[in-house]
Amino acid sequence: MSQEISLSPDFCHTVDKAVLAGKKISMITYVMGDIGESKLKYILLKILSSVGREDLMELFYTAAKELIVNSTKAAIKRIIFEELRLNIQNLEDYEEGMKLFKSSLNERKFPTYKRKMRESGLYVKITCIYKKNKIDLEIRNNFPLLPIEAERVKEKFINAKKYDNLFEFFMEHGDSTEGAGMGITMVEILLSQSGFDRRLFSIYSSERKKETVARVEVPLDDIPKSNGIPEQLFVE
């Protein structure tokens, strides 16, 4: 961030009070800008300070930002398909729409979709749930994954296992514009480099609840052994 942004005393007081009481903290964003990033940073720093784990700031802040960008792109994609009058459920329409989506959209254009996300009722919700021995970070969309999206997310989880560090990944995919692969791999590598099991990161999608939740669950007492469950994507 190029310059520090002053947050309102009311916001800081509300966060401080919630952290002191050990309450979960949530914030909703449509397209996160500099102020939103400053708020996110403040919340995470206060939570990590409260449990004496400021050393995990880079892990949580970077993971949150990557997953928020992914969730924002997923919402904007649905708006663009509506604008193009393409059926996102139809495979041919989906492939055609994705070509246009990837070639035309970058993060600089996100702000133009802020109003459209509000009007469409689409949002990204960030929630931090924390105790002395565990911190959970959740990034939630209020719509489920499409079947084709679920398949591609599953592929990204598998592909992410090929990389042990971020340098190796960026050398191969530095110019990638497909946020899902970038975000999933970065979160996995960050967990691994911080000494945690990659499978503490998972994605849940529910047609019944009309939501998709990316979740990073980090234990603070010790580093658990793998539970032997290979799945990181759960669809119901």
Short mmCIF file of C-alpha atoms in Angstrom, two decimals:
data_model
loop_
_atom_site.label_atom_id
_atom_site.label_comp_id
_atom_site.label_asym_id
_atom_site.label_seq_id
_atom_site.Cartn_x
_atom_site.Cartn_y
_atom_site.Cartn_z
CA MET A 1 0.00 0.00 0.00
CA SER A 2 1.48 3.30 -1.06
CA GLN A 3 0.19 5.37 1.86
CA GLU A 4 -1.36 4.81 5.23
CA ILE A 5 -5.10 5.41 5.45
CA SER A 6 -6.62 6.82 8.64
CA LEU A 7 -9.52 4.72 9.83
CA SER A 8 -12.39 6.27 11.78
CA PRO A 9 -12.16 6.15 15.59
CA ASP A 10 -15.61 4.48 15.64
CA PHE A 11 -14.41 1.63 13.45
CA CYS A 12 -11.25 1.10 15.50
CA HIS A 13 -13.20 1.25 18.77
CA THR A 14 -15.74 -1.30 17.50
CA VAL A 15 -13.01 -3.71 16.41
CA ASP A 16 -11.01 -3.26 19.62
CA LYS A 17 -14.11 -3.92 21.72
CA ALA A 18 -15.03 -7.04 19.71
CA VAL A 19 -11.51 -8.46 19.95
CA LEU A 20 -11.41 -7.84 23.67
CA ALA A 21 -14.67 -9.76 24.02
CA GLY A 22 -13.44 -12.56 21.74
CA LYS A 23 -16.31 -12.09 19.30
CA LYS A 24 -16.09 -13.13 15.68
CA ILE A 25 -15.62 -10.20 13.32
CA SER A 26 -17.16 -9.92 9.85
CA MET A 27 -17.05 -7.33 7.11
CA ILE A 28 -18.83 -7.22 3.77
CA THR A 29 -17.22 -5.86 0.61
CA TYR A 30 -18.31 -5.50 -2.99
CA VAL A 31 -15.01 -4.46 -4.53
CA MET A 32 -12.32 -3.99 -1.90
CA GLY A 33 -10.35 -0.78 -2.25
CA ASP A 34 -7.62 0.84 -0.19
CA ILE A 35 -9.90 1.65 2.74
CA GLY A 36 -11.23 -1.92 2.80
CA GLU A 37 -7.69 -3.29 2.76
CA SER A 38 -6.74 -1.01 5.66
CA LYS A 39 -9.76 -2.21 7.63
CA LEU A 40 -8.88 -5.83 6.91
CA LYS A 41 -5.29 -5.23 7.98
CA TYR A 42 -6.40 -3.54 11.21
CA ILE A 43 -8.79 -6.39 12.08
CA LEU A 44 -6.22 -9.11 11.43
CA LEU A 45 -3.46 -7.32 13.31
CA LYS A 46 -5.71 -6.80 16.35
CA ILE A 47 -6.78 -10.44 16.36
CA LEU A 48 -3.26 -11.80 15.92
CA SER A 49 -1.93 -9.45 18.59
CA SER A 50 -4.61 -10.66 21.00
CA VAL A 51 -3.33 -14.24 20.69
CA GLY A 52 0.35 -13.30 20.48
CA ARG A 53 0.81 -14.45 16.88
CA GLU A 54 1.70 -11.31 14.94
CA ASP A 55 4.16 -13.53 13.05
CA LEU A 56 1.20 -14.95 11.10
CA MET A 57 0.18 -11.55 9.68
CA GLU A 58 1.68 -12.16 6.24
CA LEU A 59 -0.02 -15.56 5.98
CA PHE A 60 -3.49 -14.32 6.92
CA TYR A 61 -3.35 -10.95 5.14
CA THR A 62 -2.04 -12.38 1.86
CA ALA A 63 -4.41 -15.36 1.99
CA ALA A 64 -7.37 -13.07 2.69
CA LYS A 65 -6.50 -10.70 -0.15
CA GLU A 66 -6.03 -13.53 -2.66
CA LEU A 67 -9.29 -15.22 -1.72
CA ILE A 68 -11.19 -11.92 -1.73
CA VAL A 69 -9.95 -11.20 -5.26
CA ASN A 70 -11.03 -14.69 -6.35
CA SER A 71 -14.48 -14.22 -4.79
CA THR A 72 -14.87 -10.78 -6.36
CA LYS A 73 -13.95 -12.16 -9.79
CA ALA A 74 -16.50 -14.95 -9.37
CA ALA A 75 -19.23 -12.40 -8.63
CA ILE A 76 -18.23 -10.08 -11.47
CA LYS A 77 -18.13 -13.05 -13.84
CA ARG A 78 -21.80 -13.70 -13.16
CA ILE A 79 -22.64 -10.06 -13.86
CA ILE A 80 -20.69 -10.09 -17.13
CA PHE A 81 -22.49 -13.24 -18.31
CA GLU A 82 -25.79 -11.50 -17.63
CA GLU A 83 -24.65 -8.45 -19.60
CA LEU A 84 -23.55 -10.65 -22.52
CA ARG A 85 -26.83 -12.58 -22.34
CA LEU A 86 -24.93 -15.83 -22.06
CA ASN A 87 -26.25 -18.80 -20.08
CA ILE A 88 -23.56 -19.48 -17.48
CA GLN A 89 -25.00 -22.98 -16.98
CA ASN A 90 -24.51 -23.88 -20.65
CA LEU A 91 -21.05 -25.30 -21.43
CA GLU A 92 -20.67 -23.63 -24.83
CA ASP A 93 -21.84 -20.27 -23.49
CA TYR A 94 -19.56 -20.69 -20.50
CA GLU A 95 -16.46 -21.29 -22.62
CA GLU A 96 -17.31 -18.34 -24.89
CA GLY A 97 -17.98 -16.06 -21.94
CA MET A 98 -14.79 -17.06 -20.13
CA LYS A 99 -12.66 -16.07 -23.12
CA LEU A 100 -14.13 -12.58 -23.02
CA PHE A 101 -13.98 -12.45 -19.23
CA LYS A 102 -10.28 -13.34 -19.01
CA SER A 103 -9.24 -11.07 -21.85
CA SER A 104 -11.13 -8.00 -20.69
CA LEU A 105 -11.11 -8.07 -16.89
CA ASN A 106 -8.27 -7.04 -14.63
CA GLU A 107 -8.21 -5.67 -11.10
CA ARG A 108 -8.04 -2.07 -12.35
CA LYS A 109 -11.56 -2.52 -13.75
CA PHE A 110 -13.00 -3.92 -10.51
CA PRO A 111 -14.29 -0.56 -9.18
CA THR A 112 -16.63 -0.17 -12.15
CA TYR A 113 -18.47 -3.27 -10.93
CA LYS A 114 -18.94 -2.14 -7.33
CA ARG A 115 -22.35 -0.57 -8.01
CA LYS A 116 -23.37 -3.51 -10.21
CA MET A 117 -22.53 -6.00 -7.45
CA ARG A 118 -24.68 -4.04 -4.99
CA GLU A 119 -27.56 -3.87 -7.48
CA SER A 120 -27.28 -7.60 -8.19
CA GLY A 121 -27.20 -8.44 -4.48
CA LEU A 122 -23.80 -10.13 -4.81
CA TYR A 123 -21.17 -9.58 -2.13
CA VAL A 124 -18.05 -10.99 -0.49
CA LYS A 125 -18.16 -11.56 3.27
CA ILE A 126 -14.96 -11.89 5.29
CA THR A 127 -15.23 -13.48 8.74
CA CYS A 128 -12.57 -14.11 11.39
CA ILE A 129 -13.36 -16.59 14.16
CA TYR A 130 -10.63 -16.93 16.74
CA LYS A 131 -9.75 -18.49 20.08
CA LYS A 132 -6.46 -18.76 21.91
CA ASN A 133 -5.68 -22.03 20.16
CA LYS A 134 -7.19 -21.49 16.68
CA ILE A 135 -7.97 -18.87 14.03
CA ASP A 136 -10.43 -19.44 11.20
CA LEU A 137 -10.60 -17.14 8.19
CA GLU A 138 -13.67 -17.44 5.95
CA ILE A 139 -14.28 -15.73 2.60
CA ARG A 140 -17.87 -16.23 1.50
CA ASN A 141 -19.83 -15.67 -1.73
CA ASN A 142 -23.63 -15.75 -1.62
CA PHE A 143 -23.87 -18.19 -4.53
CA PRO A 144 -22.67 -21.78 -5.10
CA LEU A 145 -19.99 -22.97 -7.48
CA LEU A 146 -21.12 -24.09 -10.90
CA PRO A 147 -20.26 -27.75 -11.66
CA ILE A 148 -17.60 -26.66 -14.17
CA GLU A 149 -16.13 -24.25 -11.60
CA ALA A 150 -16.01 -27.02 -9.00
CA GLU A 151 -14.13 -29.28 -11.42
CA ARG A 152 -11.58 -26.59 -12.18
CA VAL A 153 -11.10 -25.73 -8.51
CA LYS A 154 -10.47 -29.43 -7.86
CA GLU A 155 -7.84 -29.41 -10.61
CA LYS A 156 -6.21 -26.33 -9.07
CA PHE A 157 -5.96 -28.04 -5.70
CA ILE A 158 -4.24 -31.00 -7.35
CA ASN A 159 -1.91 -28.78 -9.39
CA ALA A 160 -0.94 -26.71 -6.34
CA LYS A 161 0.76 -29.78 -4.80
CA LYS A 162 3.49 -29.51 -7.46
CA TYR A 163 4.94 -26.36 -5.91
CA ASP A 164 6.94 -26.03 -2.71
CA ASN A 165 7.54 -22.27 -2.78
CA LEU A 166 6.13 -19.11 -4.31
CA PHE A 167 9.25 -18.36 -6.36
CA GLU A 168 8.93 -21.67 -8.18
CA PHE A 169 5.25 -21.01 -8.88
CA PHE A 170 5.75 -17.44 -10.12
CA MET A 171 8.58 -18.52 -12.41
CA GLU A 172 6.12 -20.79 -14.18
CA HIS A 173 2.87 -18.80 -13.88
CA GLY A 174 3.92 -15.20 -13.29
CA ASP A 175 1.79 -13.90 -16.15
CA SER A 176 -1.29 -15.94 -15.28
CA THR A 177 -4.54 -14.00 -15.26
CA GLU A 178 -6.70 -16.82 -13.93
CA GLY A 179 -7.23 -15.83 -10.33
CA ALA A 180 -8.55 -19.15 -9.07
CA GLY A 181 -5.32 -21.03 -9.77
CA MET A 182 -3.15 -18.24 -8.46
CA GLY A 183 -5.09 -17.83 -5.23
CA ILE A 184 -5.43 -21.50 -4.38
CA THR A 185 -1.76 -22.18 -5.01
CA MET A 186 -0.57 -19.13 -3.10
CA VAL A 187 -2.65 -19.97 -0.02
CA GLU A 188 -1.42 -23.57 -0.05
CA ILE A 189 2.23 -22.54 -0.39
CA LEU A 190 1.90 -19.88 2.31
CA LEU A 191 0.45 -22.45 4.70
CA SER A 192 3.21 -24.91 3.88
CA GLN A 193 5.98 -22.32 4.23
CA SER A 194 4.53 -21.29 7.61
CA GLY A 195 4.80 -24.89 8.81
CA PHE A 196 1.13 -25.85 8.45
CA ASP A 197 -0.65 -28.62 6.57
CA ARG A 198 -1.90 -27.42 3.17
CA ARG A 199 -5.20 -29.16 3.83
CA LEU A 200 -6.08 -26.58 6.47
CA PHE A 201 -7.32 -24.67 3.42
CA SER A 202 -10.60 -25.89 1.94
CA ILE A 203 -13.56 -24.72 -0.13
CA TYR A 204 -17.20 -25.57 0.57
CA SER A 205 -20.02 -25.01 -1.93
CA SER A 206 -23.70 -25.53 -1.17
CA GLU A 207 -26.53 -25.29 -3.67
CA ARG A 208 -28.98 -25.60 -0.77
CA LYS A 209 -27.49 -22.67 1.17
CA LYS A 210 -26.63 -20.72 -1.99
CA GLU A 211 -23.07 -20.04 -0.87
CA THR A 212 -19.41 -20.82 -1.43
CA VAL A 213 -16.97 -20.57 1.48
CA ALA A 214 -13.17 -20.60 1.25
CA ARG A 215 -11.82 -21.42 4.70
CA VAL A 216 -8.34 -21.32 6.24
CA GLU A 217 -8.24 -22.97 9.68
CA VAL A 218 -4.96 -22.46 11.56
CA PRO A 219 -4.26 -24.15 14.91
CA LEU A 220 -2.05 -22.14 17.28
CA ASP A 221 -1.16 -24.72 19.95
CA ASP A 222 0.62 -27.21 17.76
CA ILE A 223 0.87 -28.29 14.15
CA PRO A 224 -1.41 -31.31 13.66
CA LYS A 225 -0.46 -34.33 11.65
CA SER A 226 -2.38 -34.87 8.43
CA ASN A 227 -5.76 -36.46 9.12
CA GLY A 228 -5.41 -38.54 5.98
CA ILE A 229 -8.39 -36.90 4.27
CA PRO A 230 -7.24 -35.77 0.80
CA GLU A 231 -10.35 -33.73 -0.09
CA GLN A 232 -10.19 -29.96 0.08
CA LEU A 233 -13.26 -29.27 -2.03
CA PHE A 234 -16.67 -30.13 -0.63
CA VAL A 235 -19.82 -29.71 -2.74
CA GLU A 236 -23.34 -30.39 -1.60
#
